[in-house]
Amino acid sequence: MERNNITVSAPGKLMLLGEHAVVYGHPCLVTAVDQRMKATVELVDSSTFELEAPDVKVHNYKKSLPELGKGEIPKGAQFVEIAIKNFKEKYPFKDGVRVATASEFSSQFGFGSSSASTVCVVKALSELTRKKLSNKELFDIAYKTVLDIQGKGSGFDIASAIWGGTLYFVTGGEKIEQLSVDNLPLVVGYSGIKADTVTLMDQVLRKAKETPEVVENSYREIHLLVEKVNVQLLKQNWKELGELMNENQKLLNMLGVSIPKLDDMIAASIRAGAYGAKLSGAGGGDCMIAIVSPNKEQEVKKAIGSVGGTIIPVSPNAPGARIEK
Ligand code: PMV
C-alpha cells in the first residue's frame, strides 16, 4: 500500500564564520547541530492544508488549497505554507496536506527552526509524492521559499538542514562542499535575546549605503578569513582557528551587528582561556560560539554563565535531513 504519511527530521545549525558577507556572493562555514526539528506530513483527501506547530504557537491552522500563500499568514505558519505552495507549483499533486512539527530546540536560539521545518516538509512531500528529489532540487524549492518570505538570505541554513555535517557554502548554493571535520571543540552560549535576521540584514544594507567601502572591505576580509579557517579546520588547528574567529568578530563589530551582551560573553570566554569566540548568525542577540580546548571547557562555560549567558549543550557535525518513520 502507498504510504500517505511520513516523519522527516532535519538538524539545527550554527554559523561558524562568514555571516552577512555570504548574503553577497562570499563563502561561509556552517555546521549542523544535534538538536533536530521533526515534521510529520500526511497527504489527505480533503482539499486543505492543516498545520499544528506548538513550538511556534500555531494550533488548528487550516486553509483551503487555492488559498495557499494568500491573506494573512501567522508567522509560525509562513515557511511551511509557502514551502507546500512552491512544491505543488513545481511538482503538482492533487491531495491536501496535514503537517505537525515538533522541535528539540527553542525557536529563540537562532538555530534555524524555520529553515529546518521547510526542509522537513519539502523532503517529506518529495517522498510521499514519489518524486525522490535530489538534495539540490530540495534546496532549490526550500531556498525559493526563504526568498519568497524574507526577500533576501544566502540559503546557508537550508543547505545545512539538508546536507548536515559541516559545509563550505557560497550564496544561493553556488558551492556546497561537505568538509570532513571529525571533531570541533565548540562551546555555545545563548544571549537570551531573540534576534530578527531580516532586521539585521536591513541594518547592514543601510550601513552599506552610507559607507560602501567599509562594508565591502569587511566582506572581502571575511571572505579571506573563511578560506583560512577552511584550511585550519581540516588540520584541526584550534588555536589558529580561534584567532581567525576573533578577527571575524572584529569585522562583525565594524558592521555593527554585535551587541554588548554578546561582546561580554565573548570577552568572558576568552578571559577564561578560549582560543577564540564570535557571535554566530545575524547578530543582535541569539548565540555566540567559542573554540575551547577540553581542559578549559568548564571554566569557559562558567565564565559565559557569569555574564548572564546560557550554555546550550550541542554537538556539531550532525547528520542532515532524514526519514524517521
Ligand atoms: O540569523 P541566522 O542565524 O539565521 O543567520 C543569518 C546569517 C546571515 O548571513 C546574516 C543571513 C544569511 O541568510 O546568510
PDB file of C-alpha atoms and ligand atoms in Angstrom, residues 13-15 18-24 28 109-113 115 143 146-147 150 152-157 169 171 194-198 200-201 204 252 257 279-283 285-287, ligand 1:
ATOM      1  CA  LYS A  13      22.627  24.892  12.503  1.00  0.00           C
ATOM      2  CA  LEU A  14      25.374  27.155  13.750  1.00  0.00           C
ATOM      3  CA  MET A  15      27.159  29.623  11.539  1.00  0.00           C
ATOM      4  CA  GLY A  18      31.183  34.321   7.189  1.00  0.00           C
ATOM      5  CA  GLU A  19      27.738  35.628   8.166  1.00  0.00           C
ATOM      6  CA  HIS A  20      26.425  38.692   6.305  1.00  0.00           C
ATOM      7  CA  ALA A  21      29.202  38.506   3.685  1.00  0.00           C
ATOM      8  CA  VAL A  22      27.628  35.231   2.496  1.00  0.00           C
ATOM      9  CA  VAL A  23      24.466  37.102   1.508  1.00  0.00           C
ATOM     10  CA  TYR A  24      26.548  38.989  -1.096  1.00  0.00           C
ATOM     11  CA  CYS A  28      30.676  30.869   4.809  1.00  0.00           C
ATOM     12  CA  PHE A 109      18.152  30.279  19.748  1.00  0.00           C
ATOM     13  CA  GLY A 110      18.602  31.180  16.081  1.00  0.00           C
ATOM     14  CA  PHE A 111      19.348  27.550  15.197  1.00  0.00           C
ATOM     15  CA  GLY A 112      17.242  27.911  12.046  1.00  0.00           C
ATOM     16  CA  SER A 113      13.940  26.339  13.065  1.00  0.00           C
ATOM     17  CA  SER A 115      14.607  26.580   7.570  1.00  0.00           C
ATOM     18  CA  TYR A 143      15.591  28.330  -0.809  1.00  0.00           C
ATOM     19  CA  VAL A 146      13.068  31.610   2.103  1.00  0.00           C
ATOM     20  CA  LEU A 147      13.420  34.265  -0.611  1.00  0.00           C
ATOM     21  CA  GLN A 150      12.317  37.194   3.532  1.00  0.00           C
ATOM     22  CA  LYS A 152      16.916  38.010   0.893  1.00  0.00           C
ATOM     23  CA  GLY A 153      19.208  35.469   2.518  1.00  0.00           C
ATOM     24  CA  SER A 154      22.046  33.203   1.441  1.00  0.00           C
ATOM     25  CA  GLY A 155      20.350  29.806   1.921  1.00  0.00           C
ATOM     26  CA  PHE A 156      23.209  28.516   4.143  1.00  0.00           C
ATOM     27  CA  ASP A 157      20.716  27.349   6.781  1.00  0.00           C
ATOM     28  CA  PHE A 169      28.775  27.254   1.303  1.00  0.00           C
ATOM     29  CA  THR A 171      25.457  32.288  -1.708  1.00  0.00           C
ATOM     30  CA  LYS A 194      15.910  37.000  20.259  1.00  0.00           C
ATOM     31  CA  ALA A 195      17.371  38.467  17.082  1.00  0.00           C
ATOM     32  CA  ASP A 196      15.477  39.056  13.863  1.00  0.00           C
ATOM     33  CA  THR A 197      17.636  38.060  10.891  1.00  0.00           C
ATOM     34  CA  VAL A 198      15.890  40.314   8.351  1.00  0.00           C
ATOM     35  CA  LEU A 200      19.879  42.776  10.987  1.00  0.00           C
ATOM     36  CA  MET A 201      20.365  42.240   7.247  1.00  0.00           C
ATOM     37  CA  VAL A 204      23.814  46.109   7.320  1.00  0.00           C
ATOM     38  CA  LEU A 252      31.221  41.905  12.618  1.00  0.00           C
ATOM     39  CA  VAL A 257      25.790  43.688  14.345  1.00  0.00           C
ATOM     40  CA  LEU A 279      28.755  35.731  17.529  1.00  0.00           C
ATOM     41  CA  SER A 280      27.017  33.156  15.328  1.00  0.00           C
ATOM     42  CA  GLY A 281      24.370  34.186  12.797  1.00  0.00           C
ATOM     43  CA  ALA A 282      22.888  37.588  12.108  1.00  0.00           C
ATOM     44  CA  GLY A 283      23.921  39.154  15.454  1.00  0.00           C
ATOM     45  CA  GLY A 285      21.249  38.511  20.004  1.00  0.00           C
ATOM     46  CA  ASP A 286      20.908  34.721  19.612  1.00  0.00           C
ATOM     47  CA  CYS A 287      24.125  32.778  20.260  1.00  0.00           C
TER      48      CYS A 287
HETATM   49  O1  PMV B   1      20.260  34.746  11.966  1.00  0.00           O
HETATM   50  P1  PMV B   1      20.754  33.470  11.402  1.00  0.00           P
HETATM   51  O2  PMV B   1      21.338  32.563  12.424  1.00  0.00           O
HETATM   52  O3  PMV B   1      19.757  32.798  10.542  1.00  0.00           O
HETATM   53  O4  PMV B   1      21.981  33.831  10.442  1.00  0.00           O
HETATM   54  C1  PMV B   1      21.869  34.772   9.431  1.00  0.00           C
HETATM   55  C2  PMV B   1      23.117  34.829   8.626  1.00  0.00           C
HETATM   56  C3  PMV B   1      23.118  35.892   7.531  1.00  0.00           C
HETATM   57  O5  PMV B   1      24.342  35.745   6.818  1.00  0.00           O
HETATM   58  C4  PMV B   1      23.081  37.281   8.143  1.00  0.00           C
HETATM   59  C5  PMV B   1      21.942  35.743   6.604  1.00  0.00           C
HETATM   60  C6  PMV B   1      22.039  34.627   5.591  1.00  0.00           C
HETATM   61  O6  PMV B   1      20.987  34.259   5.032  1.00  0.00           O
HETATM   62  O7  PMV B   1      23.143  34.131   5.301  1.00  0.00           O
END
